[in-house]
């Protein structure tokens, strides 16, 4: 018997118990006067009435328990379905990664052979194909992006960082492609992990994506060390890092993508609070 059959059987039991309880209560109500007299006379009818009432109460309690069980089962099925969708989305990303690696190998081979014309044509073809990549119709943009975040979550957990994310639908309404959004998130999260993993206090990273009026906002927060205000403008330059090392390319890439899609980046960093990178995307014209 599958889960759907189990739910049908449980609903049937609930219905029967409700009918039983209703009938028992009706019997008690109709014979209320006689039962009151039986109570004062010490009659056995009072005992019967008492049993009927207790039985009704127990039936109602059972109904409530069964209802909670059905609700929990439904929630479990939804979670299992979501996990399966994420697994399929991850498989799709793995296939794309495989194709990407193959393309890199081909580009490397053409470069080694010094075939500049063929190399240029191949890169242009790959770029055009990459721009045309569409998300599988079975999966929403949010599911694809969430699947991309799973490896980053594992990386954060390995560094004992509490990683959480909450993304809302709305990617289709902005100018940026799903690939551009993934690149922005991966770069910001990677920087957040680097900034937080050696932090001596609470280690936390939180990613939020939400729709707000005429904008879509993506925020990546980390509880790591504060960035000094005078350094905030500097770290957006290519190759400049907030950690004082030559590893600032990630933020430059984020800024470059946002400039191309008419977006903007805001950085907030406060002592005892943490650092938040906020990306604002304008909605596409209808």
mmCIF file with all atom_site columns, C-alpha atoms in Angstrom, residues 36 60 74 124 146 151 189 191 236 239 248 264 270 275:
data_model
loop_
_atom_site.group_PDB
_atom_site.id
_atom_site.type_symbol
_atom_site.label_atom_id
_atom_site.label_alt_id
_atom_site.label_comp_id
_atom_site.label_asym_id
_atom_site.label_entity_id
_atom_site.label_seq_id
_atom_site.pdbx_PDB_ins_code
_atom_site.Cartn_x
_atom_site.Cartn_y
_atom_site.Cartn_z
_atom_site.occupancy
_atom_site.B_iso_or_equiv
_atom_site.pdbx_formal_charge
_atom_site.auth_seq_id
_atom_site.auth_comp_id
_atom_site.auth_asym_id
_atom_site.auth_atom_id
_atom_site.pdbx_PDB_model_num
ATOM 1  C CA . UNK A 1 36  ? -29.095 12.899 35.759  1.00 0.00 ? 36  UNK A CA 1
ATOM 2  C CA . UNK A 1 60  ? -11.680 13.113 19.430  1.00 0.00 ? 60  UNK A CA 1
ATOM 3  C CA . UNK A 1 74  ? 2.352   15.449 3.675   1.00 0.00 ? 74  UNK A CA 1
ATOM 4  C CA . UNK A 1 124 ? 33.067  32.639 -29.987 1.00 0.00 ? 124 UNK A CA 1
ATOM 5  C CA . UNK A 1 146 ? 20.197  26.487 -4.891  1.00 0.00 ? 146 UNK A CA 1
ATOM 6  C CA . UNK A 1 151 ? 28.991  22.626 -2.795  1.00 0.00 ? 151 UNK A CA 1
ATOM 7  C CA . UNK A 1 189 ? 30.178  33.259 -0.937  1.00 0.00 ? 189 UNK A CA 1
ATOM 8  C CA . UNK A 1 191 ? 35.007  35.490 -0.323  1.00 0.00 ? 191 UNK A CA 1
ATOM 9  C CA . UNK A 1 236 ? 36.235  46.798 -5.701  1.00 0.00 ? 236 UNK A CA 1
ATOM 10 C CA . UNK A 1 239 ? 43.084  42.350 -7.816  1.00 0.00 ? 239 UNK A CA 1
ATOM 11 C CA . UNK A 1 248 ? 40.399  40.453 -4.940  1.00 0.00 ? 248 UNK A CA 1
ATOM 12 C CA . UNK A 1 264 ? 24.836  48.048 -8.189  1.00 0.00 ? 264 UNK A CA 1
ATOM 13 C CA . UNK A 1 270 ? 29.975  47.078 11.192  1.00 0.00 ? 270 UNK A CA 1
ATOM 14 C CA . UNK A 1 275 ? 29.768  42.373 6.707   1.00 0.00 ? 275 UNK A CA 1
#
